[in-house]
Coordinates of C-alpha atoms in Angstrom, one line a residue:
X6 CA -132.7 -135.4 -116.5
X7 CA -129.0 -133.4 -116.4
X8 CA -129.0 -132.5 -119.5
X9 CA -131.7 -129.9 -119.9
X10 CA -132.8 -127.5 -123.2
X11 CA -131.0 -129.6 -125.8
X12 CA -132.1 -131.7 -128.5
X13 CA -131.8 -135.0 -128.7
X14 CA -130.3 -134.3 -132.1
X15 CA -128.0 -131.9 -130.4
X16 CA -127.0 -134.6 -127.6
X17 CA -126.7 -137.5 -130.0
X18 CA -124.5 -135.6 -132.6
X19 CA -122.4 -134.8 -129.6
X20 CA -122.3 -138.3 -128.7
X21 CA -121.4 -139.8 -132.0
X22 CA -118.8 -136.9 -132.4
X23 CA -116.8 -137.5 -129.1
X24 CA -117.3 -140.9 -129.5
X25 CA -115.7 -141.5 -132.8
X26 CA -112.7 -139.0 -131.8
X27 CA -112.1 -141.1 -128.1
X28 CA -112.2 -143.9 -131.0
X29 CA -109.3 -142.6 -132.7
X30 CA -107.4 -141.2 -130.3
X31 CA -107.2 -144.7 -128.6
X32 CA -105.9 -146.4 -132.3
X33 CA -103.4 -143.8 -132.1
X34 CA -102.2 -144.1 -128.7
X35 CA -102.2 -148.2 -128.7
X36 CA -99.0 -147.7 -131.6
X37 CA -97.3 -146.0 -129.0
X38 CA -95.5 -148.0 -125.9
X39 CA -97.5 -150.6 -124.5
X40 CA -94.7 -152.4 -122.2
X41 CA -91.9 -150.8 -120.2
X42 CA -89.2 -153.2 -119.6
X43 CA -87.0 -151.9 -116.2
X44 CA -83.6 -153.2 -117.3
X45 CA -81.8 -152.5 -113.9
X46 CA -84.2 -155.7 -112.6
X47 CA -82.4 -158.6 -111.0
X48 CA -82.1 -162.0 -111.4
X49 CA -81.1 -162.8 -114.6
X50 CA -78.5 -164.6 -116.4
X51 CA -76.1 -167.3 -114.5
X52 CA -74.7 -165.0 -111.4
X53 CA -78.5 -163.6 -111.0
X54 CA -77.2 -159.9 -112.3
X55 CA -78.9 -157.0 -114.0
X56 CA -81.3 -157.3 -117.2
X57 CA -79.3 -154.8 -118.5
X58 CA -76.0 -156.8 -118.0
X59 CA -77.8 -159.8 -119.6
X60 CA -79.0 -157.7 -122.3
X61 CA -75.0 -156.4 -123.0
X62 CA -73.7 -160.2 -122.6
X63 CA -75.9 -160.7 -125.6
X64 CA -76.1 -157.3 -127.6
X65 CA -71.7 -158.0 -127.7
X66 CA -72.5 -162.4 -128.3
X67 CA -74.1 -161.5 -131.5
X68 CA -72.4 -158.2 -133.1
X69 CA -69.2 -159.2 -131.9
X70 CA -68.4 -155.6 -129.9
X71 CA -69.5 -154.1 -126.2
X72 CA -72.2 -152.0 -126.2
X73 CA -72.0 -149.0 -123.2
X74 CA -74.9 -149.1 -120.5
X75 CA -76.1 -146.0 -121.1
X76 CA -77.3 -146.7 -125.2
X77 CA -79.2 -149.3 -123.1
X78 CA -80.6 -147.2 -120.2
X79 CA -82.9 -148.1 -117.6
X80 CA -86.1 -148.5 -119.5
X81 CA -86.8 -150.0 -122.9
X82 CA -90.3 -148.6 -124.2
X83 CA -91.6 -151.7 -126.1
X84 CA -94.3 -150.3 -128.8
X85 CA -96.2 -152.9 -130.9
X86 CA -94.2 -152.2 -133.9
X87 CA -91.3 -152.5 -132.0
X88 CA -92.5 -156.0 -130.9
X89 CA -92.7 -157.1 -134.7
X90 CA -89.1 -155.6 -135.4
X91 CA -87.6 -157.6 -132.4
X92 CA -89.0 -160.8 -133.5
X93 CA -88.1 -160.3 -137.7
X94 CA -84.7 -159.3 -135.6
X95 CA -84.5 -162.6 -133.9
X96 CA -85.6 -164.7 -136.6
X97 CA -83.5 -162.8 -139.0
X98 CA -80.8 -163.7 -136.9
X99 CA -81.4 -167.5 -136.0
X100 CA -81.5 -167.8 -140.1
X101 CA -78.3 -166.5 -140.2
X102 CA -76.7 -168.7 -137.9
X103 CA -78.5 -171.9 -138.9
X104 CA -77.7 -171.4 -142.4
X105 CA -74.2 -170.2 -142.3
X106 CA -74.5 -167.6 -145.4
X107 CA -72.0 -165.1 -145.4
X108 CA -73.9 -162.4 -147.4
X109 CA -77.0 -162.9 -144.7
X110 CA -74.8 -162.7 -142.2
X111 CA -72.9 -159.3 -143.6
X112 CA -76.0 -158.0 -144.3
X113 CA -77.6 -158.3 -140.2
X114 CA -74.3 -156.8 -139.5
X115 CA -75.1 -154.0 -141.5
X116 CA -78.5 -153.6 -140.0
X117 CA -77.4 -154.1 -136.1
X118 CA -74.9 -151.2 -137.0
X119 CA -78.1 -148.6 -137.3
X120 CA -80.0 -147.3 -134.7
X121 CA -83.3 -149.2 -135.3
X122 CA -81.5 -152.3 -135.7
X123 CA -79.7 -151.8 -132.7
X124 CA -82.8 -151.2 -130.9
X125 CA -84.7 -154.4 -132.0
X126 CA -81.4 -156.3 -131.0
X127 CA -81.9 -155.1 -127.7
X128 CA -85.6 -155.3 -127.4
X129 CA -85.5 -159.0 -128.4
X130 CA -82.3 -159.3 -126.1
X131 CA -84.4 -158.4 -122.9
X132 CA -87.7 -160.4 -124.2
X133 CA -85.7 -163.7 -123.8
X134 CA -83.6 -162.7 -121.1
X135 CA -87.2 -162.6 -119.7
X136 CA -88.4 -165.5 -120.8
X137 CA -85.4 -167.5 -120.0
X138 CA -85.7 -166.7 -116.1
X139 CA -89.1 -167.6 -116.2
X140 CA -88.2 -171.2 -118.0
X141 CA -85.7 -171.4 -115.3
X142 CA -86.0 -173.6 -112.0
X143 CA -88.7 -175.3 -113.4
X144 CA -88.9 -177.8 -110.1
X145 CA -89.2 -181.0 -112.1
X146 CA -93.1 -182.1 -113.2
X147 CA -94.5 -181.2 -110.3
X148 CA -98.3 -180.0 -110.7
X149 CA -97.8 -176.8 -108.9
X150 CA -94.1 -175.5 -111.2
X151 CA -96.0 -176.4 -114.2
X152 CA -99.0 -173.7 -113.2
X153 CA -96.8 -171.4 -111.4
X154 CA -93.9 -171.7 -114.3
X155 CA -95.7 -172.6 -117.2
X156 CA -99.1 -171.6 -117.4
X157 CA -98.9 -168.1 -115.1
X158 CA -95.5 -166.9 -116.0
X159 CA -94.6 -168.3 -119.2
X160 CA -97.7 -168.7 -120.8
X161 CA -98.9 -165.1 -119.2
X162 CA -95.8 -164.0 -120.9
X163 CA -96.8 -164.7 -124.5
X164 CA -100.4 -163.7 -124.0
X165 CA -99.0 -160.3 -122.8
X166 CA -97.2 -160.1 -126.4
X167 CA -100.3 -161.5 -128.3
X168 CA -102.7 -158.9 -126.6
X169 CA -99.7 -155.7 -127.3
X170 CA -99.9 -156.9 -130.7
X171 CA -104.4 -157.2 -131.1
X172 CA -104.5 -153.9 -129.3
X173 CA -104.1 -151.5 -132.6
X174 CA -105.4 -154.1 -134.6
X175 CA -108.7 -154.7 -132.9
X176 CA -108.4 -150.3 -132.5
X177 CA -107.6 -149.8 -136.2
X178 CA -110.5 -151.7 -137.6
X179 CA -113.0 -150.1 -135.0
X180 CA -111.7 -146.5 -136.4
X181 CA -112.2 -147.4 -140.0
X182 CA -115.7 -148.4 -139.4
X183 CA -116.3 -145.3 -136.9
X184 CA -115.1 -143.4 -139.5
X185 CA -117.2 -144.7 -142.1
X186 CA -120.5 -145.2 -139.7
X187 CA -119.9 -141.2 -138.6
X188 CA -119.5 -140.1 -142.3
X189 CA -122.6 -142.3 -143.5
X190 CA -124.7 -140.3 -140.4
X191 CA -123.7 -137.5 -140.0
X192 CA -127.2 -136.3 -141.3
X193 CA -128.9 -138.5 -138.9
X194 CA -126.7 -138.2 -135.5
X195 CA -129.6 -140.3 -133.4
X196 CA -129.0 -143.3 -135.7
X197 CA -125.3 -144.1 -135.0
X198 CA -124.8 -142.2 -131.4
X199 CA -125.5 -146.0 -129.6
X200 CA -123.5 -147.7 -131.8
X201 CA -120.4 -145.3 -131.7
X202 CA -121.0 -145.2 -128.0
X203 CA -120.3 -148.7 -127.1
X204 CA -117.9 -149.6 -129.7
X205 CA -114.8 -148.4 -127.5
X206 CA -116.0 -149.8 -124.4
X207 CA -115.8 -153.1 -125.7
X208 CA -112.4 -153.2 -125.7
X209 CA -111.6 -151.9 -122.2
X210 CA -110.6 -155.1 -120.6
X211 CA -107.3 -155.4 -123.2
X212 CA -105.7 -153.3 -121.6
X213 CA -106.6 -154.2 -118.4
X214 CA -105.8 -157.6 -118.8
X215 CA -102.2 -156.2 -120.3
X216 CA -101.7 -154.5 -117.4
X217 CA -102.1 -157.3 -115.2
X218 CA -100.2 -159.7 -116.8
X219 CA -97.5 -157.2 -116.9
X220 CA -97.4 -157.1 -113.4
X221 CA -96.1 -160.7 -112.9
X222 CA -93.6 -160.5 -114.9
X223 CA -90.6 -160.0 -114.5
X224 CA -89.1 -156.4 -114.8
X225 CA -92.3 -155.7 -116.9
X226 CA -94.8 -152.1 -116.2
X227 CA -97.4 -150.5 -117.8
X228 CA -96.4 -149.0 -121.3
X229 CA -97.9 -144.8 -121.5
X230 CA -100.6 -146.4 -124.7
X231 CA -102.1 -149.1 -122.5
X232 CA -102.8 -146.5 -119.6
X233 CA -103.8 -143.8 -122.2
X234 CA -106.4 -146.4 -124.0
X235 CA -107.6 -147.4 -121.0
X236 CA -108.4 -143.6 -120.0
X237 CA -109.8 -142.9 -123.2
X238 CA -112.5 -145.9 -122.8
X239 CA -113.3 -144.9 -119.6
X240 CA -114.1 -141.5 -120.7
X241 CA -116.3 -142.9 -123.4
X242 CA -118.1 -145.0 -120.7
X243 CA -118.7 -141.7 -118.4
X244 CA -119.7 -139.6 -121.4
X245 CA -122.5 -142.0 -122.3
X246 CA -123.2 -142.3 -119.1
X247 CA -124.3 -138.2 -119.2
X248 CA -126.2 -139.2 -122.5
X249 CA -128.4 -141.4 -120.5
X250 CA -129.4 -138.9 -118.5
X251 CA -130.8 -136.8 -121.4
X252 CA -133.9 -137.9 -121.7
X253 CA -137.1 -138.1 -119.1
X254 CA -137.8 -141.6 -117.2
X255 CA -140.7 -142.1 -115.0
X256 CA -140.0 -142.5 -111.1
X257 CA -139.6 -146.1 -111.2
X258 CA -137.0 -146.1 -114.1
X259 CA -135.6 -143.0 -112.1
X260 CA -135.1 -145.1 -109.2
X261 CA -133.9 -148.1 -110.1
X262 CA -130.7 -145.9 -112.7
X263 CA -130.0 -144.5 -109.4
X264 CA -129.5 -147.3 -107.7
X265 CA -127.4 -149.0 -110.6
X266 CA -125.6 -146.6 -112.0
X267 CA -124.8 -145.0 -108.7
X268 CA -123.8 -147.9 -107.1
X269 CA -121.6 -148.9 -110.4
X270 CA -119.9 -145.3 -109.5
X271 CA -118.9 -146.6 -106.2
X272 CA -117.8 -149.8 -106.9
X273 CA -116.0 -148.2 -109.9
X274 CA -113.7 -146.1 -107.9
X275 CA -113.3 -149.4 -105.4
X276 CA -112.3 -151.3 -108.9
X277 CA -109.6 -148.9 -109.4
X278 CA -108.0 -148.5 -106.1
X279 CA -108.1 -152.1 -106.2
X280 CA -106.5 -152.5 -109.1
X281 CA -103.5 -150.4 -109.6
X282 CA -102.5 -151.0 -106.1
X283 CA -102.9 -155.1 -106.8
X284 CA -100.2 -154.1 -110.3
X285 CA -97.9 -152.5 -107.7
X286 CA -97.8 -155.3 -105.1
X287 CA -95.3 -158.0 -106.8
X288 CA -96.8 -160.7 -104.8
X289 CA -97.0 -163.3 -107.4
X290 CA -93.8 -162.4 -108.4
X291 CA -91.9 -162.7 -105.2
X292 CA -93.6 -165.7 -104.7
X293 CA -92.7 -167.6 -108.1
X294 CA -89.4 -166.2 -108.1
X295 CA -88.9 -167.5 -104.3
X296 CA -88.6 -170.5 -102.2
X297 CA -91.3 -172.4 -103.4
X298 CA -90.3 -173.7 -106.8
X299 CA -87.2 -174.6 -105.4
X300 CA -88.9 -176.7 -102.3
X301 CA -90.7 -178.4 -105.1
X302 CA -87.7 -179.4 -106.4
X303 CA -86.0 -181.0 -103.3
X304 CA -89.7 -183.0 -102.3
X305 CA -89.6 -184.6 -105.7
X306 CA -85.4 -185.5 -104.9
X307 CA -86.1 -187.2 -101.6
X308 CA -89.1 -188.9 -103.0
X309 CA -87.0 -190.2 -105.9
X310 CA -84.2 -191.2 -103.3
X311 CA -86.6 -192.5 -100.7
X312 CA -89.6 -193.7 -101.8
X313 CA -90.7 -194.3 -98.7
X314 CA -90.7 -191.2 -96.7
X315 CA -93.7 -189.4 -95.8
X316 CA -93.6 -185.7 -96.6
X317 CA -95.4 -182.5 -94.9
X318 CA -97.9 -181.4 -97.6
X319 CA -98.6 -178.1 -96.0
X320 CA -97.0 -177.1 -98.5
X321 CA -100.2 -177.7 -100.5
X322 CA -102.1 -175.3 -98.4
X323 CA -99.7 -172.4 -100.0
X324 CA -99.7 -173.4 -103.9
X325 CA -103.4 -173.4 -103.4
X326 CA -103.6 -170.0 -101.8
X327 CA -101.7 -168.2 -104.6
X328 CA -103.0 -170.4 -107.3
X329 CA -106.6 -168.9 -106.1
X330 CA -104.7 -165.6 -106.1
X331 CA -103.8 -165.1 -109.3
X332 CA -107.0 -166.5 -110.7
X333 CA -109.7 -164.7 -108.8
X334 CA -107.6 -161.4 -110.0
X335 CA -108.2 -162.4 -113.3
X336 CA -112.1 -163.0 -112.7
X337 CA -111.9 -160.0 -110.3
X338 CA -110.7 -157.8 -113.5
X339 CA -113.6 -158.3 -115.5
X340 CA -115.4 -156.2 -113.0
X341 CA -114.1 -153.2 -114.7
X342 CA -115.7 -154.3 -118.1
X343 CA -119.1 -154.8 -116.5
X344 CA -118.9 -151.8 -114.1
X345 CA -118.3 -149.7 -117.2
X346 CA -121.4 -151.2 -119.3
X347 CA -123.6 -150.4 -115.9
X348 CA -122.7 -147.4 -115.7
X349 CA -123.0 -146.1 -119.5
X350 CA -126.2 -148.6 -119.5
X351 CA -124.4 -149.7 -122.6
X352 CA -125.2 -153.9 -122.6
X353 CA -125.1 -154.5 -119.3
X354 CA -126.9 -157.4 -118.2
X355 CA -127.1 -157.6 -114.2
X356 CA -127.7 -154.9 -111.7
X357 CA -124.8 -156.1 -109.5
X358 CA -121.7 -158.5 -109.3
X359 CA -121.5 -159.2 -105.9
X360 CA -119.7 -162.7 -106.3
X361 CA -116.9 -160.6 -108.6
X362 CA -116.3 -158.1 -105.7
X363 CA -116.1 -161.4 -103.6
X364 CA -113.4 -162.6 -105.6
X365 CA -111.8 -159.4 -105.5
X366 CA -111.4 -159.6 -101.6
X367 CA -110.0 -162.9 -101.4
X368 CA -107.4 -162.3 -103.8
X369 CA -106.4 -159.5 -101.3
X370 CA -106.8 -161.7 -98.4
X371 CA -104.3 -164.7 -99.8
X372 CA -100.8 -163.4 -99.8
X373 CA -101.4 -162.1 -96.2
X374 CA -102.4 -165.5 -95.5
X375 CA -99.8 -167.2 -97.3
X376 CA -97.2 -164.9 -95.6
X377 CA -98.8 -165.7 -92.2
X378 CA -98.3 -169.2 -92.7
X379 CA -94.8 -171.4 -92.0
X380 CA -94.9 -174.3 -94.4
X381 CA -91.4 -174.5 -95.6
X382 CA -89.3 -177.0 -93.7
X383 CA -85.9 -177.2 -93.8
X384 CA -86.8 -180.9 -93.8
X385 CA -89.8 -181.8 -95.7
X386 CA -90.3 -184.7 -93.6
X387 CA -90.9 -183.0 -90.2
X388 CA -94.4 -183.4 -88.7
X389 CA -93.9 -180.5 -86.8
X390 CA -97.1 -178.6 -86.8
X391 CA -95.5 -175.3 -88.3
X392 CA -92.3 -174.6 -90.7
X393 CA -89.1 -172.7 -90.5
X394 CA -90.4 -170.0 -92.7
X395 CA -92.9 -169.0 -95.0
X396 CA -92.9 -169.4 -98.6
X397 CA -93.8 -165.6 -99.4
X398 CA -91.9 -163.8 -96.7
X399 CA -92.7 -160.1 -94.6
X400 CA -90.9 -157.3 -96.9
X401 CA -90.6 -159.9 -100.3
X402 CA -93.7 -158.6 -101.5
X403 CA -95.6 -154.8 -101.0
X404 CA -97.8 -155.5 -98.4
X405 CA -98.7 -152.0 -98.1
X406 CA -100.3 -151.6 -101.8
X407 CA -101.9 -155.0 -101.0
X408 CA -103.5 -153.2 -97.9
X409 CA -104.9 -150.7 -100.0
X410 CA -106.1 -152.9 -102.8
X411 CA -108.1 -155.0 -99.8
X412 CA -109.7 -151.8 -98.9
X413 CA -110.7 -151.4 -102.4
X414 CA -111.8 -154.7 -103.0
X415 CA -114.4 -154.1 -100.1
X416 CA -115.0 -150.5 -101.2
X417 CA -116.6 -152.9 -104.2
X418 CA -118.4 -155.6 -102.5
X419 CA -120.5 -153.1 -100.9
X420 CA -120.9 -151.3 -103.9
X421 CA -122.1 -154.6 -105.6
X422 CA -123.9 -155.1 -102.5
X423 CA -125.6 -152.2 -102.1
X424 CA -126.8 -152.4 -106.3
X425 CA -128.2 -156.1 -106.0
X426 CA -130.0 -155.3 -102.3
X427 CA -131.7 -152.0 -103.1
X428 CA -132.8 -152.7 -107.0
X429 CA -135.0 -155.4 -105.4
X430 CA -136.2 -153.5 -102.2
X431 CA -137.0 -150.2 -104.0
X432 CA -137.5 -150.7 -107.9
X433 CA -140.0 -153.4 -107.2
X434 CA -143.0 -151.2 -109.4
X435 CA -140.4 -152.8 -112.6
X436 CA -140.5 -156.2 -114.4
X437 CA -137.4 -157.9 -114.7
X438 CA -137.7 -157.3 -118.4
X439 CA -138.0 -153.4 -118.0
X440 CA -134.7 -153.7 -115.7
X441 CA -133.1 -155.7 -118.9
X442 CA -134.2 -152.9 -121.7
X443 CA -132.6 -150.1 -119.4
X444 CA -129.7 -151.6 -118.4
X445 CA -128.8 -153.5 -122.1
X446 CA -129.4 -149.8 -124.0
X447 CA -132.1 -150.6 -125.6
X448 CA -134.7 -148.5 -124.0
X449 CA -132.1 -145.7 -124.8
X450 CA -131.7 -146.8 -128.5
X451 CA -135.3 -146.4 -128.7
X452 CA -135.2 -143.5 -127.6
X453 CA -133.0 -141.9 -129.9
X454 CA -134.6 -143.5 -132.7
X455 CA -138.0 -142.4 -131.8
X456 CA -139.9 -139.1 -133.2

């Protein structure tokens, strides 16, 4: 017990109370910037120039004047009402052309002559700038460009937006109803504590998920609201963590939170200097953006030329690699989420997640592998047991942060490791049901519900 010579009314009222203003804080801070957009990227537009130059070519296509650099400036803070306001901008403004209506048409150049409007014209200027390099180089139907092109980047893309947009929806409903839960017992603090308790961490791998996504994309970062909700959930998860340690367990219960919630501690710091090092890497990125959609490209040309010619399919070897990449990140992600619920004993439903942390290490280990490896051939048809060069290049990519998120990754597997091992070895005196009640919340809902 860490919490000594309070109540259990006292402890749950604090609960509910911090719980429900984490709750709101978050709604709040999800309406502010979600995506930063670095316009001084490279790469887009016909000569490969700056976002921002792409952004200008289009700001002066549509309002018929240049617009100077510095109203651009290096970052555009994309909010999720600024995400609404560029699309009404750019449907506003395809109406307007497709219908030819001079009174629409003075009226969208009355708006683009304001500051907001001018600001949604260039937020929806860099969006499909963005989108447009992605969409480029598609390398013909190759299986591999449509993954890499279509269903990582682009698709990866609009899920990023969908998700920006949920955020303060999914956050706004949860405060009404923390609001209303709190206000309905307030009298009775041990009745709501649970429920106000979890409802934020539910919602921790948004952001999370945003995050990564943004990270393949193109000139795309982290946004201050997503890293601020994601701070504020974590806080709710360590906070109820404390609460579970309010009460008195016997030794075996004793033993076996320990080991969990411990271990969850570990792997929890792992998870983290796994993950924001795996956001600053760019592998993915580097990769997508370059030699290998291009390669696809010229295979399927000599094929259609030359039926007949045998080509190297190394080339395989390297697709699949990055394909596993970005998918065990993805699975490796959801760690977070259930490292959270383990810790805060807040519906967790496994003492470990071994196989996760597994993941998590040979995401880490793929780019170095794929950058060890020479399968691109000047000629395709060489059966010459290595390439000219490899498909994700030394220096293309951050191999230093990828360093770092390995050692995470591993920092996690024997977190996970240690968690699954030692609840059997040493919390043998519980059934598998106890385990379940402690670690779901239910033995601490009961608890607080109790006389």
């Amino acid at each position: 017990m860490l919490i000594k010579n309070i109540s259990k009314r006292r402890v749950a009222a604090i609960q509910a109370t911090v719980s429900a203003l984490l709750i709101l804080l978050s709604f709040v801070f999800s309406m502010l910037p979600l995506i930063n957009i670095n316009t001084d990227a490279v790469g887009f537009g016909e000569s490969g120039g700056t976002l921002k130059e792409s952004i200008m070519e289009t700001v002066e296509e549509v309002t018929g004047s240049p617009i100077e650099s510095s109203e651009i400036g290096g970052k555009i803070s994309v909010s999720p009402i600024g995400i609404i306001s560029s699309f009404s901008m750019y449907f506003r403004i395809s109406g307007a052309a497709a219908n030819n209506s001079l009174e629409a048409a003075d009226a969208l150049r009355a708006e683009l002559e304001t500051e907001s409007g001018k600001r949604s014209l260039i937020t929806v200027s860099a969006i499909t700038a963005i989108i447009s390099r992605i969409r480029e180089g598609s390398g013909g139907e190759n299986m591999f460009a449509v993954i890499f092109k279509v269903i990582i980047s682009l698709l990866g893309f609009i899920i990023m937006l969908i998700l920006a947009l949920a955020l303060p929806v999914i956050l706004l409903v949860k405060a009404i109803l923390a609001v209303i839960t709190f206000i309905r017992g307030i009298r009775t603090p041990e009745a709501i504590a649970g429920k106000l308790g979890g409802s934020l961490q539910s919602i921790i791998l948004i952001p999370l998920f945003l995050m990564l996504i943004q990270s393949v994309c193109p000139g795309i970062s982290a946004g201050f609201g997503a890293v601020a909700v994601l701070i504020f959930a974590l806080c709710c998860a360590l906070i109820n963590a404390l609460i579970t340690r309010a009460r008195e367990y016997n030794k075996d219960e004793l033993i076996y939170l320990n080991i969990v919630q411990g271990s969850a501690l570990i792997s929890l710091a792992g998870f983290f200097i796994f993950f924001f090092n795996l956001l600053g890497t760019g592998a993915l990125s580097a990769f997508v953006s370059g030699d290998f959609i291009p390669y696809l490209a010229k295979i399927e040309s000599i094929s259609a030329n030359d039926p007949s010619l045998l080509i190297n399919n190394s080339y395989i070897f390297t697709g699949v690699l990055m394909i596993a990449y970005a998918l065990f990140a993805a699975i490796a992600v959801s760690l977070g989420d259930k490292l959270s619920r383990r810790i805060s004993l807040a519906g967790a439903a496994h003492s470990g997640h071994a196989h996760l942390a597994l993941f998590a290490v040979i995401c880490c280990v793929a780019p170095f592998a794929v950058s060890g490896s020479m399968h691109l051939y000047l000629d395709p048809t060489s059966t010459a047991p290595a390439g000219d060069a490899s498909f994700l290049p030394e220096g293309s990519f951050n191999s230093g942060s990828l360093g770092w998120a390995l050692a995470g990754a591993v920092i996690m597997l024997v977190g996970e490791v240690l968690a699954v091992v030692l609840s059997k070895v040493l919390s043998g005196g519980l059934s598998r049901e106890d385990k379940k009640k402690l670690l779901s919340g239910k033995a601490m809902a009961e608890y607080m519900d109790g006389e």
